[in-house]
Short mmCIF file of C-alpha atoms in Angstrom, two decimals:
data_model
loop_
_atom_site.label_atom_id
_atom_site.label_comp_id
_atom_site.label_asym_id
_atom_site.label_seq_id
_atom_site.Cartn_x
_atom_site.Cartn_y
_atom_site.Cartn_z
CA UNK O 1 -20.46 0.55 -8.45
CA UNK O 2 -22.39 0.38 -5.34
CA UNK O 3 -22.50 -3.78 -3.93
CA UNK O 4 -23.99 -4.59 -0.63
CA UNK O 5 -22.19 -6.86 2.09
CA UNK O 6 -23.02 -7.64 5.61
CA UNK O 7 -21.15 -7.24 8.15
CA UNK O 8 -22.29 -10.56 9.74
CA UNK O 9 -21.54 -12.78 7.07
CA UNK O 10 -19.60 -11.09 4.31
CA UNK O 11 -20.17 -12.94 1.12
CA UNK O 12 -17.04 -14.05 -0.09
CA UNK O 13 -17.45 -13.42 -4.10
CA UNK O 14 -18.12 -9.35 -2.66
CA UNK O 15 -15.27 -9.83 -1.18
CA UNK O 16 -12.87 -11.18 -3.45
CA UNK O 17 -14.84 -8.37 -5.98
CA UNK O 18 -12.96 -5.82 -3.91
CA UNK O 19 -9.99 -7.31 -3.63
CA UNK O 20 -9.51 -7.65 -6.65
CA UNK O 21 -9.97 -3.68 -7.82
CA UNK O 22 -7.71 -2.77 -4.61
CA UNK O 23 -5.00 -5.23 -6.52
CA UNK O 24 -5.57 -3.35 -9.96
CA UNK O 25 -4.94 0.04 -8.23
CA UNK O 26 -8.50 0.94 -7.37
CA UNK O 27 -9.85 2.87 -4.50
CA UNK O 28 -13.16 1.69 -2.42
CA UNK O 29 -15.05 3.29 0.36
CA UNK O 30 -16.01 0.70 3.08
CA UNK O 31 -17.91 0.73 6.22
CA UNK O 32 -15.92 0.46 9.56
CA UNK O 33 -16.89 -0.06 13.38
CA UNK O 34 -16.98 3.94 13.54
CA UNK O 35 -17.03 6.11 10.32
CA UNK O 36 -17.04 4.79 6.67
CA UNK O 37 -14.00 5.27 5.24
CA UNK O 38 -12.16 5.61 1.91
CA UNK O 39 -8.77 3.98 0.96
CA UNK O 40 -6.78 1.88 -1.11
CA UNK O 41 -3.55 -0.81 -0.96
CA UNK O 42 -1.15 1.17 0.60
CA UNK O 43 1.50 -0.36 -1.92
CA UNK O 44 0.05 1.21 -4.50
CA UNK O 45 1.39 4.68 -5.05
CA UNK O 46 -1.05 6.24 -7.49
CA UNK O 47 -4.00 5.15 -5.27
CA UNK O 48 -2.56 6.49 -2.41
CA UNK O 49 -2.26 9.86 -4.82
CA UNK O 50 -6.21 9.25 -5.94
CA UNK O 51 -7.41 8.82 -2.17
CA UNK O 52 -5.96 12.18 -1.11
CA UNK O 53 -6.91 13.94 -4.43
CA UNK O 54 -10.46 13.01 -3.39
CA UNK O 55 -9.88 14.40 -0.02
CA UNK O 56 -8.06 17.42 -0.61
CA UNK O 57 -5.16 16.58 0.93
CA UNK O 58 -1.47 16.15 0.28
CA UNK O 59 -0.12 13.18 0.46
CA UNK O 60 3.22 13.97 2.39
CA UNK O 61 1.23 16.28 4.95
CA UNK O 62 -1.59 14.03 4.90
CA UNK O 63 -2.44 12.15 8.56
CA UNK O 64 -3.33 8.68 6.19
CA UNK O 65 -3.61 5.42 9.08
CA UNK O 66 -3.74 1.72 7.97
CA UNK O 67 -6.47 -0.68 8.40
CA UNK O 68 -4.41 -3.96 9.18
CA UNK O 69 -6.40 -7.26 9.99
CA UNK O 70 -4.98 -7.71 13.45
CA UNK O 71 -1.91 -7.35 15.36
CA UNK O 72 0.47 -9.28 13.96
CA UNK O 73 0.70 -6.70 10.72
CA UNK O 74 1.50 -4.08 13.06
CA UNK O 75 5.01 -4.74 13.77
CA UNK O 76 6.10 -4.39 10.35
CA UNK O 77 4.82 -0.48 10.37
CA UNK O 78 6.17 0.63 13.79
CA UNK O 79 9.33 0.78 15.73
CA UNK O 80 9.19 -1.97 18.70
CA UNK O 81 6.94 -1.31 21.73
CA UNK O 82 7.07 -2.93 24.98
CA UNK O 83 5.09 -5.87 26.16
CA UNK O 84 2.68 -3.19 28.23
CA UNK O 85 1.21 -1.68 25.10
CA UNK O 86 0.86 -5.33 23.34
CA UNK O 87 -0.87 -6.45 26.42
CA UNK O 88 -3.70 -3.21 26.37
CA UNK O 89 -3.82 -3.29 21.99
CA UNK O 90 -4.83 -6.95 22.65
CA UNK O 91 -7.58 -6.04 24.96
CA UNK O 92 -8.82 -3.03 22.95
CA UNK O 93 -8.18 -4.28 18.96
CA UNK O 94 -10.33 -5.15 17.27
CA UNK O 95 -11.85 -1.98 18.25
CA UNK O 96 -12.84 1.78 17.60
CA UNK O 97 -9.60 3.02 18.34
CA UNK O 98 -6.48 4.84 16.06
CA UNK O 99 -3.22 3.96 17.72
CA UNK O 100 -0.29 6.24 16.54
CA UNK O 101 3.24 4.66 17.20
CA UNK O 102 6.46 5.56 15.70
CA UNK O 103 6.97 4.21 11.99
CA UNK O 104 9.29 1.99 10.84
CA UNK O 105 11.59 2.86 8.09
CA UNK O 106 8.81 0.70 5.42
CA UNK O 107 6.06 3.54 5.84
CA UNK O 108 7.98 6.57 4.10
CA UNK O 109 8.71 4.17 1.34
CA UNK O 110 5.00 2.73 0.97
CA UNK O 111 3.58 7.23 1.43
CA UNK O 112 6.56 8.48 -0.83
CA UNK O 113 6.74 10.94 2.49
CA UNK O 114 9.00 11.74 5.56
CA UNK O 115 6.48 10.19 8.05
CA UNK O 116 8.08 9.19 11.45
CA UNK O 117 4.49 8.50 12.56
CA UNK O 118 1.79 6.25 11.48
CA UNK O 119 -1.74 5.58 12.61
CA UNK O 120 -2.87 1.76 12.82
CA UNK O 121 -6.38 0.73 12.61
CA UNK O 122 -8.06 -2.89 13.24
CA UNK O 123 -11.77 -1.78 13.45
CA UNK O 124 -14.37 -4.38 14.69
CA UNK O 125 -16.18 -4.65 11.28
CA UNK O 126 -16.06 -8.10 9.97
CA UNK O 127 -16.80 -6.57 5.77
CA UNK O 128 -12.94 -4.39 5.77
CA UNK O 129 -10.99 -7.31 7.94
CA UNK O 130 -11.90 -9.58 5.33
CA UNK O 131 -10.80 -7.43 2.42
CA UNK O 132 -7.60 -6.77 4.39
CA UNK O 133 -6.88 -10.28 4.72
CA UNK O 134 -7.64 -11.68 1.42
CA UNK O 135 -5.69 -8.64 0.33
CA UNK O 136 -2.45 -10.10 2.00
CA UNK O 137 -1.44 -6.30 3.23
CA UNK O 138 -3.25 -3.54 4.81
CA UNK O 139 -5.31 -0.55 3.03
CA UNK O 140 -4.69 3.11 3.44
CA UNK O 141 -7.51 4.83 5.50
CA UNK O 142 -8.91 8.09 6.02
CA UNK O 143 -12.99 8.78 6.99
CA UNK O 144 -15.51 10.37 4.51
CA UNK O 145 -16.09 13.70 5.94
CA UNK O 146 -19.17 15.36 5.32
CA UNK O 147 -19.91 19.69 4.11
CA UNK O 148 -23.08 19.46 6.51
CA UNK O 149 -22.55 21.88 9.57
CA UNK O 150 -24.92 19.45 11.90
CA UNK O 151 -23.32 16.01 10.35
CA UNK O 152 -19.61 15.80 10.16
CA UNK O 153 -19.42 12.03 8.60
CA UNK O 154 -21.76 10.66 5.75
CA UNK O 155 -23.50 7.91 7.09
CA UNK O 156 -26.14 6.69 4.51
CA UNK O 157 -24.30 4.92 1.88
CA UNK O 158 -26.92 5.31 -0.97
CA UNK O 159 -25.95 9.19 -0.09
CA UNK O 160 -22.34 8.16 -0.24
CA UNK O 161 -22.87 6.46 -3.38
CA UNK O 162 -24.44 9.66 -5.07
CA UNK O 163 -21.63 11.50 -4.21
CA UNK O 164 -18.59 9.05 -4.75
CA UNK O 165 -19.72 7.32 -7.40
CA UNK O 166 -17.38 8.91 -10.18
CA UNK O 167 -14.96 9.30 -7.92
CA UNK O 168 -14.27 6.07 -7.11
CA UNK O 169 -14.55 2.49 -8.33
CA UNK O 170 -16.23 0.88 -5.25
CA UNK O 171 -19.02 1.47 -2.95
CA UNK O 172 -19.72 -0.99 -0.28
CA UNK O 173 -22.91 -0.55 1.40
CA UNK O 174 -22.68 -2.23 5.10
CA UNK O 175 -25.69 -0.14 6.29
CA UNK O 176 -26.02 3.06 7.70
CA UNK O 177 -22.34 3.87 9.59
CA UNK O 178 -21.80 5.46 12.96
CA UNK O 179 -21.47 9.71 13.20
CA UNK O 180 -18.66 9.41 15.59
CA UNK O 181 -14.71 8.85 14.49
CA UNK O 182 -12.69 6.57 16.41
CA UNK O 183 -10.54 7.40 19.30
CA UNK O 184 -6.98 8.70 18.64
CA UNK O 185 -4.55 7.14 20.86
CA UNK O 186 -0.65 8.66 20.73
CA UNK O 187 2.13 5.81 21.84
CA UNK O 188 5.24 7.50 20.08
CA UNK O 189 6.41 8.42 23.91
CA UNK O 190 5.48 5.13 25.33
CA UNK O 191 2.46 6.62 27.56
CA UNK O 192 -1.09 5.95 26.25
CA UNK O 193 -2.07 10.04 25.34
CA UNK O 194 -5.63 10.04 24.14
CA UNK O 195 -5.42 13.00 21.25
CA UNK O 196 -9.11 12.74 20.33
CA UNK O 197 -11.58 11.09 21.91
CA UNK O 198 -14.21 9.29 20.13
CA UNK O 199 -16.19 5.83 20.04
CA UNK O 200 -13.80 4.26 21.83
CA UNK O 201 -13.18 4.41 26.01
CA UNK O 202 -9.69 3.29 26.15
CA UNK O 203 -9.91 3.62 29.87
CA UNK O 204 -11.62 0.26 30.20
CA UNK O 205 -8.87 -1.32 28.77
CA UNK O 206 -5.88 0.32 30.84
#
């Protein structure tokens, strides 16, 4: 099922639509402020199975982030941080950034995995923040990742919906998404260590 929503002023019934097939174990692929992505509620096990089926990946090797709606979710995924790195996530979130921080002891029992990391994601797209919140929890994430040697992300979601269509139970079309990931940003030592640098310039916000 392919439904379109903008990101301006997501209609409400779309959105409830999705929330509603996250609840019943579904998975959806979404646009973000970077890459479109594909994921599921994380406290749903067998979704969280599906999503990295569909990707190839295994789940307890698998470098899965979560979209929460803003900051105040993040607490309950990570081990404290100091009032430094609250001060710059403020500045930069929403935003095109992954922030990695230590996990708290509830991520290996939402993954089923030994995880002391997890990636946290509040991207600047109004369409996901509004399924996240109407959700009541975050959504597992990982980016649709294209075969094409020039194109590394799928960007056209009619071509997105050819592809995923029987693979998954959602399509949201928020027009055409961006061909560049979002920044990775490690803070398990403390020290903002950009890992990957995409859309976002972290340095702005330092």
């Amino acid at each position: 099922m392919l439904i379109k929503i903008y990101n301006d002023n997501p209609n409400p019934k779309a959105i409830e639509q999705a929330v509603e097939i996250l609840r019943k174990g579904g998975v959806i692929i979404y646009p973000t402020d970077t890459v479109y992505g594909i994921g599921c509620d994380i406290t749903n096990h067998k979704a969280i199975e599906r999503v990295c089926a569909i990707r190839g990946i295994k789940p307890e090797k698998s470098n899965l982030s979560f979209i929460c709606y803003d900051l105040t979710d993040i607490s309950q995924y990570t081990k404290p941080f100091d009032t430094a790195v609250f001060r710059v996530l403020k500045k930069a979130l929403p935003g095109p950034f992954t922030f990695i921080f230590n996990a708290s002891s509830q991520v290996p029992k939402l993954l089923s995995s030994k995880k002391k990391t997890v990636g946290i994601r509040v991207p600047d797209n109004n369409i996901v923040r509004e399924i996240v919140k109407q959700l009541g929890n975050p959504i597992v994430t990982t980016s649709i990742h294209d075969e094409d040697e020039i194109i590394e992300y799928s960007t056209d979601p009619e071509l997105i919906y050819e592809k995923y269509e029987d693979k998954v139970d959602l399509i949201i079309d928020g027009g055409y998404g961006d061909n560049v990931a979002s920044t990775v940003v490690d803070l398990t030592s403390g020290d903002f260590e950009v890992i990957r640098e995409g859309k976002g310039d972290l340095d702005q916000y330092l």
